[in-house]
mmCIF file of C-alpha atoms in Angstrom:
data_model
loop_
_atom_site.group_PDB
_atom_site.id
_atom_site.type_symbol
_atom_site.label_atom_id
_atom_site.label_comp_id
_atom_site.label_asym_id
_atom_site.label_seq_id
_atom_site.Cartn_x
_atom_site.Cartn_y
_atom_site.Cartn_z
ATOM 1 C CA MET A 690 31.000 -18.391 -44.759
ATOM 2 C CA LYS A 691 33.435 -16.895 -47.131
ATOM 3 C CA PRO A 692 32.963 -13.103 -47.730
ATOM 4 C CA ASN A 693 33.040 -13.590 -51.496
ATOM 5 C CA PHE A 694 30.403 -16.342 -51.423
ATOM 6 C CA SER A 695 28.149 -16.194 -54.538
ATOM 7 C CA LEU A 696 25.695 -18.788 -55.705
ATOM 8 C CA ARG A 697 23.479 -18.876 -58.827
ATOM 9 C CA LEU A 698 20.159 -20.688 -58.898
ATOM 10 C CA ARG A 699 18.048 -21.381 -61.895
ATOM 11 C CA ILE A 700 14.436 -22.059 -60.906
ATOM 12 C CA PHE A 701 11.517 -23.337 -62.970
ATOM 13 C CA ASN A 702 7.766 -23.316 -61.974
ATOM 14 C CA LEU A 703 4.706 -24.406 -63.953
ATOM 15 C CA ASN A 704 1.052 -25.370 -63.307
ATOM 16 C CA CYS A 705 1.010 -28.401 -65.599
ATOM 17 C CA TRP A 706 -2.727 -28.746 -66.008
ATOM 18 C CA GLY A 707 -2.474 -32.479 -65.707
ATOM 19 C CA ILE A 708 -6.010 -33.635 -64.977
ATOM 20 C CA PRO A 709 -6.493 -37.233 -66.098
ATOM 21 C CA TYR A 710 -9.155 -37.709 -68.800
ATOM 22 C CA LEU A 711 -9.967 -33.947 -68.873
ATOM 23 C CA SER A 712 -6.700 -31.999 -69.721
ATOM 24 C CA LYS A 713 -6.080 -31.957 -73.479
ATOM 25 C CA HIS A 714 -2.900 -33.558 -74.917
ATOM 26 C CA ARG A 715 -1.697 -34.401 -71.363
ATOM 27 C CA ALA A 716 0.700 -37.133 -72.284
ATOM 28 C CA ASP A 717 2.243 -35.246 -75.024
ATOM 29 C CA ARG A 718 2.649 -32.161 -72.951
ATOM 30 C CA MET A 719 4.305 -34.172 -70.155
ATOM 31 C CA ARG A 720 6.680 -35.723 -72.711
ATOM 32 C CA ARG A 721 7.680 -32.312 -74.051
ATOM 33 C CA LEU A 722 7.922 -30.927 -70.446
ATOM 34 C CA GLY A 723 10.421 -33.663 -69.619
ATOM 35 C CA ASP A 724 12.495 -32.871 -72.755
ATOM 36 C CA PHE A 725 12.509 -29.182 -71.917
ATOM 37 C CA LEU A 726 13.601 -29.598 -68.356
ATOM 38 C CA ASN A 727 16.394 -32.008 -69.235
ATOM 39 C CA GLN A 728 17.676 -29.538 -71.983
ATOM 40 C CA GLU A 729 17.569 -26.553 -69.672
ATOM 41 C CA SER A 730 18.925 -28.274 -66.599
ATOM 42 C CA PHE A 731 17.439 -26.024 -63.841
ATOM 43 C CA ASP A 732 18.571 -26.355 -60.249
ATOM 44 C CA LEU A 733 14.948 -26.772 -59.202
ATOM 45 C CA ALA A 734 11.747 -27.527 -61.023
ATOM 46 C CA LEU A 735 8.660 -27.023 -58.889
ATOM 47 C CA LEU A 736 5.294 -28.187 -60.547
ATOM 48 C CA GLU A 737 1.638 -27.967 -59.640
ATOM 49 C CA GLU A 738 -1.309 -29.946 -61.008
ATOM 50 C CA VAL A 739 0.555 -33.152 -61.611
ATOM 51 C CA TRP A 740 -2.510 -35.055 -60.446
ATOM 52 C CA SER A 741 -1.651 -38.451 -62.041
ATOM 53 C CA GLU A 742 0.846 -40.739 -60.258
ATOM 54 C CA GLN A 743 1.601 -42.179 -63.597
ATOM 55 C CA ASP A 744 2.663 -38.726 -64.969
ATOM 56 C CA PHE A 745 4.945 -38.194 -61.926
ATOM 57 C CA GLN A 746 6.661 -41.545 -62.277
ATOM 58 C CA TYR A 747 7.155 -40.866 -66.021
ATOM 59 C CA LEU A 748 8.773 -37.495 -65.336
ATOM 60 C CA ARG A 749 10.804 -38.963 -62.451
ATOM 61 C CA GLN A 750 12.261 -41.670 -64.695
ATOM 62 C CA LYS A 751 12.811 -39.307 -67.578
ATOM 63 C CA LEU A 752 14.387 -36.571 -65.479
ATOM 64 C CA SER A 753 16.517 -38.825 -63.150
ATOM 65 C CA PRO A 754 19.823 -38.231 -64.919
ATOM 66 C CA THR A 755 19.459 -34.433 -64.644
ATOM 67 C CA TYR A 756 17.403 -34.225 -61.510
ATOM 68 C CA PRO A 757 18.298 -37.244 -59.248
ATOM 69 C CA ALA A 758 16.159 -35.930 -56.352
ATOM 70 C CA ALA A 759 12.317 -35.875 -56.754
ATOM 71 C CA HIS A 760 9.216 -35.945 -54.559
ATOM 72 C CA HIS A 761 5.490 -36.084 -55.071
ATOM 73 C CA PHE A 762 3.446 -34.476 -52.284
ATOM 74 C CA ARG A 763 0.317 -36.607 -51.709
ATOM 75 C CA SER A 764 -2.800 -35.472 -49.917
ATOM 76 C CA GLY A 765 -6.611 -35.481 -50.165
ATOM 77 C CA ILE A 766 -8.502 -37.889 -52.355
ATOM 78 C CA ILE A 767 -6.771 -37.243 -55.814
ATOM 79 C CA GLY A 768 -3.585 -35.716 -54.355
ATOM 80 C CA SER A 769 -2.210 -32.201 -53.946
ATOM 81 C CA GLY A 770 -0.775 -32.152 -57.530
ATOM 82 C CA LEU A 771 2.545 -30.789 -56.187
ATOM 83 C CA CYS A 772 5.951 -32.291 -56.997
ATOM 84 C CA VAL A 773 9.518 -31.186 -57.145
ATOM 85 C CA PHE A 774 12.636 -32.170 -59.151
ATOM 86 C CA SER A 775 16.044 -31.174 -57.871
ATOM 87 C CA LYS A 776 19.534 -31.300 -59.250
ATOM 88 C CA HIS A 777 20.805 -31.108 -55.629
ATOM 89 C CA PRO A 778 20.194 -33.603 -52.719
ATOM 90 C CA ILE A 779 17.078 -32.864 -50.660
ATOM 91 C CA GLN A 780 17.965 -32.798 -46.979
ATOM 92 C CA GLU A 781 14.364 -32.499 -45.527
ATOM 93 C CA LEU A 782 10.853 -32.819 -46.825
ATOM 94 C CA THR A 783 7.443 -32.031 -45.297
ATOM 95 C CA GLN A 784 4.054 -30.574 -46.225
ATOM 96 C CA HIS A 785 1.084 -28.925 -44.695
ATOM 97 C CA VAL A 786 -2.586 -29.508 -45.948
ATOM 98 C CA TYR A 787 -4.798 -26.483 -45.786
ATOM 99 C CA THR A 788 -7.517 -26.672 -43.236
ATOM 100 C CA LEU A 789 -10.114 -25.206 -45.626
ATOM 101 C CA ASN A 790 -10.319 -25.939 -49.308
ATOM 102 C CA GLY A 791 -13.763 -25.323 -50.767
ATOM 103 C CA TYR A 792 -16.914 -27.371 -50.416
ATOM 104 C CA PRO A 793 -17.338 -31.118 -51.164
ATOM 105 C CA TYR A 794 -20.784 -30.620 -52.686
ATOM 106 C CA MET A 795 -19.309 -28.277 -55.378
ATOM 107 C CA ILE A 796 -18.282 -31.436 -57.352
ATOM 108 C CA HIS A 797 -17.806 -29.505 -60.629
ATOM 109 C CA HIS A 798 -15.087 -27.380 -59.007
ATOM 110 C CA GLY A 799 -13.315 -30.273 -57.454
ATOM 111 C CA ASP A 800 -10.804 -28.333 -55.312
ATOM 112 C CA TRP A 801 -12.004 -29.946 -52.069
ATOM 113 C CA PHE A 802 -11.162 -33.448 -53.399
ATOM 114 C CA SER A 803 -7.536 -32.427 -54.251
ATOM 115 C CA GLY A 804 -6.267 -31.612 -50.773
ATOM 116 C CA LYS A 805 -4.509 -28.329 -51.584
ATOM 117 C CA ALA A 806 -1.359 -28.035 -49.644
ATOM 118 C CA VAL A 807 2.094 -26.512 -49.478
ATOM 119 C CA GLY A 808 5.231 -28.655 -49.820
ATOM 120 C CA LEU A 809 8.562 -27.851 -48.367
ATOM 121 C CA LEU A 810 12.021 -29.201 -49.275
ATOM 122 C CA VAL A 811 15.350 -28.057 -47.558
ATOM 123 C CA LEU A 812 18.620 -27.847 -49.520
ATOM 124 C CA HIS A 813 22.032 -27.351 -48.319
ATOM 125 C CA LEU A 814 23.990 -25.535 -51.062
ATOM 126 C CA SER A 815 27.633 -24.538 -50.382
ATOM 127 C CA GLY A 816 26.887 -24.148 -46.737
ATOM 128 C CA MET A 817 23.793 -22.102 -47.354
ATOM 129 C CA VAL A 818 20.366 -23.455 -46.214
ATOM 130 C CA LEU A 819 17.551 -23.024 -48.820
ATOM 131 C CA ASN A 820 13.916 -23.562 -47.884
ATOM 132 C CA ALA A 821 11.929 -24.039 -51.088
ATOM 133 C CA TYR A 822 8.178 -24.074 -50.897
ATOM 134 C CA VAL A 823 5.611 -25.059 -53.588
ATOM 135 C CA THR A 824 1.936 -24.471 -53.317
ATOM 136 C CA HIS A 825 -1.376 -24.346 -55.050
ATOM 137 C CA LEU A 826 -4.318 -22.349 -53.520
ATOM 138 C CA HIS A 827 -8.040 -22.660 -54.096
ATOM 139 C CA ALA A 828 -9.201 -21.494 -57.608
ATOM 140 C CA GLU A 829 -11.275 -18.339 -58.170
ATOM 141 C CA TYR A 830 -14.263 -19.193 -60.330
ATOM 142 C CA ASN A 831 -16.152 -15.969 -60.221
ATOM 143 C CA ARG A 832 -14.339 -12.745 -59.494
ATOM 144 C CA ARG A 833 -17.579 -10.734 -59.082
ATOM 145 C CA LYS A 834 -19.112 -13.194 -56.602
ATOM 146 C CA ASP A 835 -16.220 -15.168 -55.116
ATOM 147 C CA ILE A 836 -17.671 -17.616 -52.623
ATOM 148 C CA TYR A 837 -14.231 -19.008 -51.904
ATOM 149 C CA LEU A 838 -12.618 -15.615 -50.968
ATOM 150 C CA ALA A 839 -12.481 -16.427 -47.225
ATOM 151 C CA HIS A 840 -11.016 -19.810 -47.800
ATOM 152 C CA ARG A 841 -8.330 -18.415 -49.982
ATOM 153 C CA VAL A 842 -7.502 -15.743 -47.488
ATOM 154 C CA ALA A 843 -7.387 -18.420 -44.755
ATOM 155 C CA GLN A 844 -5.049 -20.416 -46.967
ATOM 156 C CA ALA A 845 -2.766 -17.425 -47.529
ATOM 157 C CA TRP A 846 -2.564 -16.825 -43.802
ATOM 158 C CA GLU A 847 -1.805 -20.540 -43.146
ATOM 159 C CA LEU A 848 0.795 -20.536 -45.857
ATOM 160 C CA ALA A 849 2.449 -17.378 -44.394
ATOM 161 C CA GLN A 850 2.390 -18.884 -40.882
ATOM 162 C CA PHE A 851 3.779 -22.192 -42.202
ATOM 163 C CA ILE A 852 6.668 -20.394 -43.949
ATOM 164 C CA HIS A 853 7.415 -18.301 -40.849
ATOM 165 C CA HIS A 854 7.507 -21.273 -38.341
ATOM 166 C CA THR A 855 9.481 -23.595 -40.711
ATOM 167 C CA SER A 856 12.160 -21.195 -42.023
ATOM 168 C CA LYS A 857 13.721 -19.875 -38.975
ATOM 169 C CA LYS A 858 16.902 -21.799 -39.640
ATOM 170 C CA ALA A 859 16.901 -20.948 -43.354
ATOM 171 C CA ASP A 860 19.262 -18.449 -45.101
ATOM 172 C CA VAL A 861 17.162 -18.158 -48.137
ATOM 173 C CA VAL A 862 13.477 -18.705 -48.591
ATOM 174 C CA LEU A 863 11.775 -19.397 -51.964
ATOM 175 C CA LEU A 864 8.132 -19.871 -52.648
ATOM 176 C CA CYS A 865 6.744 -20.910 -56.012
ATOM 177 C CA GLY A 866 3.251 -21.791 -57.142
ATOM 178 C CA ASP A 867 -0.160 -21.023 -58.377
ATOM 179 C CA LEU A 868 -1.695 -18.755 -55.773
ATOM 180 C CA ASN A 869 -4.849 -18.166 -57.818
ATOM 181 C CA MET A 870 -4.759 -14.469 -56.740
ATOM 182 C CA HIS A 871 -4.012 -11.295 -58.605
ATOM 183 C CA PRO A 872 -1.072 -9.301 -57.230
ATOM 184 C CA GLU A 873 -3.327 -6.733 -55.621
ATOM 185 C CA ASP A 874 -5.690 -9.346 -54.067
ATOM 186 C CA LEU A 875 -6.038 -9.422 -50.262
ATOM 187 C CA GLY A 876 -4.565 -12.902 -49.706
ATOM 188 C CA CYS A 877 -1.507 -12.100 -51.966
ATOM 189 C CA CYS A 878 -0.838 -8.786 -50.027
ATOM 190 C CA LEU A 879 -1.319 -10.583 -46.773
ATOM 191 C CA LEU A 880 1.262 -13.261 -47.686
ATOM 192 C CA LYS A 881 3.814 -10.775 -48.943
ATOM 193 C CA GLU A 882 3.390 -8.341 -46.171
ATOM 194 C CA TRP A 883 3.514 -10.860 -43.301
ATOM 195 C CA THR A 884 6.527 -12.946 -44.610
ATOM 196 C CA GLY A 885 8.511 -10.126 -46.234
ATOM 197 C CA LEU A 886 8.833 -12.150 -49.454
ATOM 198 C CA ARG A 887 9.616 -10.199 -52.581
ATOM 199 C CA ASP A 888 8.086 -10.738 -56.008
ATOM 200 C CA ALA A 889 10.535 -11.800 -58.666
ATOM 201 C CA TYR A 890 8.630 -10.060 -61.402
ATOM 202 C CA LEU A 891 8.796 -6.713 -59.621
ATOM 203 C CA GLU A 892 12.339 -7.138 -58.491
ATOM 204 C CA THR A 893 14.055 -8.618 -61.613
ATOM 205 C CA ARG A 894 16.675 -6.712 -63.604
ATOM 206 C CA ASP A 895 15.711 -8.348 -66.814
ATOM 207 C CA PHE A 896 12.266 -9.568 -67.699
ATOM 208 C CA LYS A 897 11.205 -11.319 -70.924
ATOM 209 C CA GLY A 898 7.846 -12.776 -71.502
ATOM 210 C CA SER A 899 4.106 -12.016 -71.504
ATOM 211 C CA GLU A 900 2.502 -8.584 -71.017
ATOM 212 C CA GLU A 901 2.806 -7.628 -67.332
ATOM 213 C CA GLY A 902 4.130 -11.010 -66.369
ATOM 214 C CA ASN A 903 0.793 -12.628 -66.812
ATOM 215 C CA THR A 904 0.732 -16.436 -66.551
ATOM 216 C CA MET A 905 -2.609 -17.074 -68.087
ATOM 217 C CA VAL A 906 -2.807 -15.271 -71.457
ATOM 218 C CA PRO A 907 -5.364 -15.188 -74.321
ATOM 219 C CA LYS A 908 -2.710 -16.476 -76.823
ATOM 220 C CA ASN A 909 -2.662 -19.844 -75.085
ATOM 221 C CA CYS A 910 -5.006 -22.111 -76.989
ATOM 222 C CA TYR A 911 -5.795 -24.172 -73.804
ATOM 223 C CA VAL A 912 -7.179 -21.124 -71.779
ATOM 224 C CA ASN A 913 -10.862 -20.539 -71.500
ATOM 225 C CA GLN A 914 -11.169 -17.375 -73.505
ATOM 226 C CA GLN A 915 -14.443 -16.433 -71.851
ATOM 227 C CA GLU A 916 -12.900 -16.390 -68.428
ATOM 228 C CA LEU A 917 -10.227 -14.012 -69.620
ATOM 229 C CA LYS A 918 -12.529 -11.701 -71.485
ATOM 230 C CA PRO A 919 -12.393 -8.988 -68.674
ATOM 231 C CA PHE A 920 -8.606 -9.205 -68.900
ATOM 232 C CA PRO A 921 -7.370 -8.562 -72.453
ATOM 233 C CA PHE A 922 -3.709 -9.038 -71.617
ATOM 234 C CA GLY A 923 -4.422 -12.054 -69.234
ATOM 235 C CA VAL A 924 -3.919 -12.432 -65.477
ATOM 236 C CA ARG A 925 -0.857 -13.033 -63.181
ATOM 237 C CA ILE A 926 -1.622 -15.790 -60.665
ATOM 238 C CA ASP A 927 1.556 -17.760 -60.619
ATOM 239 C CA TYR A 928 4.474 -16.405 -58.576
ATOM 240 C CA MET A 929 8.129 -16.676 -57.643
ATOM 241 C CA LEU A 930 8.653 -15.083 -54.198
ATOM 242 C CA TYR A 931 11.848 -14.977 -52.300
ATOM 243 C CA LYS A 932 13.924 -13.332 -49.496
ATOM 244 C CA ALA A 933 17.240 -13.786 -47.707
ATOM 245 C CA VAL A 934 17.845 -13.459 -43.956
ATOM 246 C CA SER A 935 20.576 -11.540 -42.155
ATOM 247 C CA GLY A 936 24.000 -12.253 -43.616
ATOM 248 C CA PHE A 937 22.805 -13.031 -47.157
ATOM 249 C CA TYR A 938 21.581 -11.021 -50.131
ATOM 250 C CA ILE A 939 19.359 -12.405 -52.963
ATOM 251 C CA SER A 940 18.541 -10.843 -56.202
ATOM 252 C CA CYS A 941 16.701 -11.863 -59.333
ATOM 253 C CA LYS A 942 18.972 -11.258 -62.338
ATOM 254 C CA SER A 943 16.442 -12.419 -64.920
ATOM 255 C CA LEU A 944 12.859 -13.706 -65.100
ATOM 256 C CA GLU A 945 11.170 -15.166 -68.182
ATOM 257 C CA THR A 946 7.782 -16.548 -68.977
ATOM 258 C CA THR A 947 6.457 -18.481 -71.832
ATOM 259 C CA THR A 948 4.003 -16.523 -74.048
ATOM 260 C CA GLY A 949 1.379 -18.974 -74.906
ATOM 261 C CA ASN A 950 3.559 -21.629 -76.440
ATOM 262 C CA ASP A 951 6.346 -24.022 -75.863
ATOM 263 C CA PRO A 952 9.777 -22.291 -76.406
ATOM 264 C CA TYR A 953 10.724 -24.965 -78.892
ATOM 265 C CA SER A 954 7.839 -26.705 -80.504
ATOM 266 C CA GLY A 955 5.326 -23.845 -80.552
ATOM 267 C CA THR A 956 2.452 -25.546 -78.761
ATOM 268 C CA PRO A 957 1.748 -24.766 -74.995
ATOM 269 C CA LEU A 958 3.107 -26.924 -72.241
ATOM 270 C CA SER A 959 0.001 -26.079 -70.158
ATOM 271 C CA ASP A 960 -2.850 -23.596 -69.889
ATOM 272 C CA HIS A 961 -0.578 -21.674 -67.604
ATOM 273 C CA GLU A 962 2.616 -20.057 -68.552
ATOM 274 C CA ALA A 963 5.919 -21.256 -67.050
ATOM 275 C CA LEU A 964 8.143 -19.085 -64.904
ATOM 276 C CA MET A 965 12.005 -19.290 -65.277
ATOM 277 C CA ALA A 966 14.219 -17.266 -63.033
ATOM 278 C CA THR A 967 17.890 -16.806 -62.393
ATOM 279 C CA LEU A 968 18.654 -15.924 -58.772
ATOM 280 C CA PHE A 969 21.882 -14.820 -57.279
ATOM 281 C CA VAL A 970 22.665 -15.320 -53.535
ATOM 282 C CA ARG A 971 25.792 -13.794 -52.080
ATOM 283 C CA HIS A 972 27.174 -13.075 -48.693
ATOM 284 C CA SER A 973 26.105 -9.678 -47.366
ATOM 285 C CA PRO A 974 28.501 -7.844 -45.022
ATOM 286 C CA PRO A 975 26.765 -6.564 -41.823
ATOM 287 C CA GLN A 976 26.789 -3.021 -43.028
ATOM 288 C CA GLN A 977 24.940 -4.087 -46.175
ATOM 289 C CA SER A 978 22.368 -6.220 -44.447
ATOM 290 C CA PRO A 979 18.776 -4.992 -44.887
ATOM 291 C CA ASN A 980 17.631 -2.957 -42.014
ATOM 292 C CA SER A 981 15.125 -5.005 -39.999
ATOM 293 C CA THR A 982 13.640 -2.068 -38.068
ATOM 294 C CA HIS A 983 10.188 -1.073 -39.470
ATOM 295 C CA ARG A 984 9.180 2.500 -38.848
ATOM 296 C CA PRO A 985 5.598 3.270 -38.020
ATOM 297 C CA ALA A 986 4.922 4.478 -41.612
ATOM 298 C CA GLU A 987 6.215 1.225 -42.957
ATOM 299 C CA ARG A 988 3.941 -0.831 -40.695
ATOM 300 C CA SER A 989 0.804 0.788 -41.821
ATOM 301 C CA PRO A 990 0.392 -1.375 -45.029
ATOM 302 C CA LEU A 991 0.755 -4.535 -42.935
ATOM 303 C CA MET A 992 -1.708 -3.313 -40.303
ATOM 304 C CA SER A 993 -4.180 -2.397 -43.007
ATOM 305 C CA VAL A 994 -4.048 -5.826 -44.730
ATOM 306 C CA LEU A 995 -4.232 -7.681 -41.424
ATOM 307 C CA LYS A 996 -7.322 -5.752 -40.400
ATOM 308 C CA GLU A 997 -8.904 -6.315 -43.831
ATOM 309 C CA ALA A 998 -8.102 -10.111 -43.700
ATOM 310 C CA TRP A 999 -9.517 -10.237 -40.160
ATOM 311 C CA THR A 1000 -12.800 -8.536 -41.383
ATOM 312 C CA GLU A 1001 -13.020 -10.957 -44.432
ATOM 313 C CA LEU A 1002 -12.574 -13.995 -42.222
ATOM 314 C CA GLY A 1003 -15.318 -12.655 -39.923
ATOM 315 C CA LEU A 1004 -17.688 -12.324 -42.831
ATOM 316 C CA GLY A 1005 -16.822 -15.928 -43.892
ATOM 317 C CA MET A 1006 -17.515 -17.155 -40.343
ATOM 318 C CA ALA A 1007 -20.949 -15.431 -40.337
ATOM 319 C CA GLN A 1008 -21.901 -17.055 -43.731
ATOM 320 C CA ALA A 1009 -20.702 -20.532 -42.471
ATOM 321 C CA ARG A 1010 -22.709 -20.212 -39.286
ATOM 322 C CA TRP A 1011 -25.727 -19.362 -41.290
ATOM 323 C CA TRP A 1012 -25.462 -22.390 -43.479
ATOM 324 C CA ALA A 1013 -24.828 -24.615 -40.334
ATOM 325 C CA ALA A 1014 -27.958 -23.094 -38.620
ATOM 326 C CA PHE A 1015 -29.977 -23.774 -41.925
ATOM 327 C CA ALA A 1016 -28.837 -27.456 -41.971
ATOM 328 C CA SER A 1017 -29.772 -27.842 -38.344
ATOM 329 C CA TYR A 1018 -33.391 -26.624 -39.125
ATOM 330 C CA VAL A 1019 -33.562 -29.137 -41.946
ATOM 331 C CA ILE A 1020 -32.333 -31.875 -39.683
ATOM 332 C CA GLY A 1021 -35.141 -30.964 -37.197
ATOM 333 C CA LEU A 1022 -37.764 -30.967 -39.835
ATOM 334 C CA GLY A 1023 -36.501 -34.250 -41.256
ATOM 335 C CA LEU A 1024 -36.667 -35.857 -37.835
ATOM 336 C CA LEU A 1025 -40.079 -34.555 -37.271
ATOM 337 C CA LEU A 1026 -41.205 -35.890 -40.649
ATOM 338 C CA LEU A 1027 -39.645 -39.367 -39.855
ATOM 339 C CA ALA A 1028 -41.561 -39.405 -36.439
ATOM 340 C CA LEU A 1029 -44.781 -38.495 -38.307
ATOM 341 C CA LEU A 1030 -44.208 -41.330 -40.849
ATOM 342 C CA CYS A 1031 -43.557 -43.864 -38.005
ATOM 343 C CA VAL A 1032 -46.915 -42.829 -36.427
ATOM 344 C CA LEU A 1033 -48.698 -43.212 -39.787
ATOM 345 C CA ALA A 1034 -47.067 -46.530 -40.510
ATOM 346 C CA ALA A 1035 -47.917 -47.837 -36.997
ATOM 347 C CA GLY A 1036 -51.669 -46.680 -37.363
ATOM 348 C CA GLY A 1037 -51.976 -48.553 -40.650
ATOM 349 C CA GLY A 1038 -54.033 -45.797 -42.278
ATOM 350 C CA ALA A 1039 -51.388 -44.604 -44.633
ATOM 351 C CA ARG A 1040 -48.827 -47.419 -44.213
ATOM 352 C CA GLU A 1041 -47.874 -47.645 -47.909
ATOM 353 C CA ALA A 1042 -47.402 -43.929 -48.319
ATOM 354 C CA ALA A 1043 -45.382 -43.795 -45.129
ATOM 355 C CA ILE A 1044 -43.113 -46.543 -46.341
ATOM 356 C CA LEU A 1045 -42.689 -44.854 -49.679
ATOM 357 C CA LEU A 1046 -41.584 -41.546 -48.028
ATOM 358 C CA TRP A 1047 -39.305 -43.177 -45.457
ATOM 359 C CA THR A 1048 -36.276 -43.575 -47.688
ATOM 360 C CA PRO A 1049 -36.121 -40.058 -49.049
ATOM 361 C CA SER A 1050 -36.800 -38.650 -45.589
ATOM 362 C CA VAL A 1051 -33.810 -40.590 -44.180
ATOM 363 C CA GLY A 1052 -31.727 -39.422 -47.106
ATOM 364 C CA LEU A 1053 -32.718 -35.728 -46.247
ATOM 365 C CA VAL A 1054 -31.677 -36.151 -42.736
ATOM 366 C CA LEU A 1055 -28.284 -37.725 -43.574
ATOM 367 C CA TRP A 1056 -27.619 -35.115 -46.275
ATOM 368 C CA ALA A 1057 -28.437 -32.231 -43.886
ATOM 369 C CA GLY A 1058 -26.291 -33.913 -41.184
ATOM 370 C CA ALA A 1059 -23.379 -34.074 -43.446
ATOM 371 C CA PHE A 1060 -23.991 -30.518 -44.591
ATOM 372 C CA TYR A 1061 -24.215 -29.291 -40.945
ATOM 373 C CA LEU A 1062 -20.973 -31.126 -39.891
ATOM 374 C CA PHE A 1063 -19.088 -29.721 -42.838
ATOM 375 C CA HIS A 1064 -20.020 -26.119 -42.178
ATOM 376 C CA VAL A 1065 -19.371 -26.511 -38.473
ATOM 377 C CA GLN A 1066 -15.898 -27.599 -39.500
ATOM 378 C CA GLU A 1067 -15.659 -24.574 -41.732
ATOM 379 C CA VAL A 1068 -16.608 -22.256 -38.976
ATOM 380 C CA ASN A 1069 -13.860 -23.787 -36.809
ATOM 381 C CA GLY A 1070 -11.301 -23.420 -39.534
ATOM 382 C CA LEU A 1071 -12.100 -19.770 -40.112
ATOM 383 C CA TYR A 1072 -12.326 -19.121 -36.437
ATOM 384 C CA ARG A 1073 -8.749 -20.412 -36.040
ATOM 385 C CA ALA A 1074 -7.296 -18.118 -38.616
ATOM 386 C CA HIS A 1075 -9.574 -15.239 -37.383
ATOM 387 C CA ALA A 1076 -8.278 -15.758 -33.789
ATOM 388 C CA GLU A 1077 -4.618 -15.795 -34.891
ATOM 389 C CA LEU A 1078 -5.176 -12.528 -36.667
ATOM 390 C CA GLN A 1079 -6.992 -11.122 -33.671
ATOM 391 C CA HIS A 1080 -4.020 -12.045 -31.474
ATOM 392 C CA VAL A 1081 -1.557 -10.399 -33.909
ATOM 393 C CA LEU A 1082 -3.631 -7.245 -34.036
ATOM 394 C CA GLY A 1083 -3.749 -7.243 -30.210
ATOM 395 C CA ARG A 1084 -0.088 -7.528 -29.956
ATOM 396 C CA ALA A 1085 0.426 -4.774 -32.495
ATOM 397 C CA SER A 1086 -1.801 -2.629 -30.345
ATOM 398 C CA GLU A 1087 0.240 -3.274 -27.229
ATOM 399 C CA ALA A 1088 3.524 -2.678 -29.306
ATOM 400 C CA GLN A 1089 2.213 0.734 -30.373
ATOM 401 C CA ASP A 1090 1.501 1.556 -26.622
ATOM 402 C CA LEU A 1091 5.198 0.805 -25.673
ATOM 403 C CA GLY A 1092 6.398 3.770 -27.653
ATOM 404 C CA PRO A 1093 7.083 5.161 -31.147
ATOM 405 C CA GLU A 1094 9.669 2.576 -31.918
ATOM 406 C CA PRO A 1095 8.424 -0.886 -30.657
ATOM 407 C CA GLN A 1096 10.478 -3.896 -31.509
ATOM 408 C CA PRO A 1097 9.531 -5.259 -34.990
ATOM 409 C CA ALA A 1098 9.564 -8.786 -33.871
ATOM 410 C CA LEU A 1099 6.661 -7.993 -31.501
ATOM 411 C CA LEU A 1100 4.570 -6.929 -34.375
ATOM 412 C CA LEU A 1101 5.795 -8.840 -37.363
ATOM 413 C CA GLY A 1102 7.321 -12.010 -35.907
ATOM 414 C CA GLN A 1103 9.928 -11.724 -38.680
ATOM 415 C CA GLN A 1104 12.646 -14.247 -38.935
ATOM 416 C CA GLU A 1105 15.367 -11.685 -38.424
ATOM 417 C CA GLY A 1106 14.196 -11.090 -34.894
ATOM 418 C CA ASP A 1107 14.023 -14.774 -34.163
ATOM 419 C CA ARG A 1108 17.457 -15.475 -35.601
ATOM 420 C CA THR A 1109 18.880 -12.620 -33.435
ATOM 421 C CA LYS A 1110 17.400 -14.204 -30.323
ATOM 422 C CA GLU A 1111 18.855 -17.623 -31.238
ATOM 423 C CA GLN A 1112 22.361 -16.198 -31.761
#
């Protein structure tokens, strides 16, 4: 790598709100999005909520002269909604579907049917390896009583682990997407603390856009104003996060958001605001490489958030076990009722009533059985993340017992430590 190596990357991210038959002016917004992306000619455009295959194919054809590489990440029943358009050739592609993603019986929310996931594309740019991730986590429908908090924390942990295990050969890591979390939320803190990713909004030298970098704002005519009532300036739930490993340095020269409208036509491209960043990557001499040693004082925020996440997942497991136990009792009562109906039907005294009640009784048992199986699966999914955090906390305790300056890789599992071992 040449010592004077420098690379500029222009990145675009948007939750497109492309729900067929439900999202307003979807076709027109997709058309204007294609026009905007062609005119701006970003290096990468990472999109969420492109639920329609027809919309993706339209964008792919429209953008092909400017972005010859494209991919639509498919999962779940209606798809993940994730897609990418790249000016540069994509070397590798893969995705990971989150283990937990809401409840199938909460049909009006619909997250379970979408198969929320994280998509990864690997680019080779002037000898530098870039791992770019795009994701969309479970929505928060009620901040005061968030029944999906444990699922979103589990997703944040899975995302952090996926990034860690797939980016060991990367020089630069970029994550874009709708995390459905405020910056101070547990899952967001867990993700950033564990991976070491930095927030473009907090790091940029030049920011232009909505107040506090918010990506859902009251000025946007598509936003549910009632939901934003507690937040007069809006909320920031869409992010660009990045980091470079040893030997490289990355900085965000500028970050811009839309402010409730399309930069050109005046009407919004989505109910979310777009993020547009200019990143600079350069070769970092050894003496300028970030120090990978974390002092005990610097580890305390990570330890705190790990313990909080472990506790939250434990509470989620207890709740899921309660629902599974409730369903098992309903199954038992349903089977008892079916046995009673069989006896009544065989005796002939209440044959007609027994036959009449047979179908709803069978339906009750089948519904309770499906309910039980789902919540058992939920318990196992939460247990998996809970056990991984338990292991990390145990290793951290062991590392602290080794002395005042334990190896950071033992606690954090950071990529710098892994790369050092490989070299």
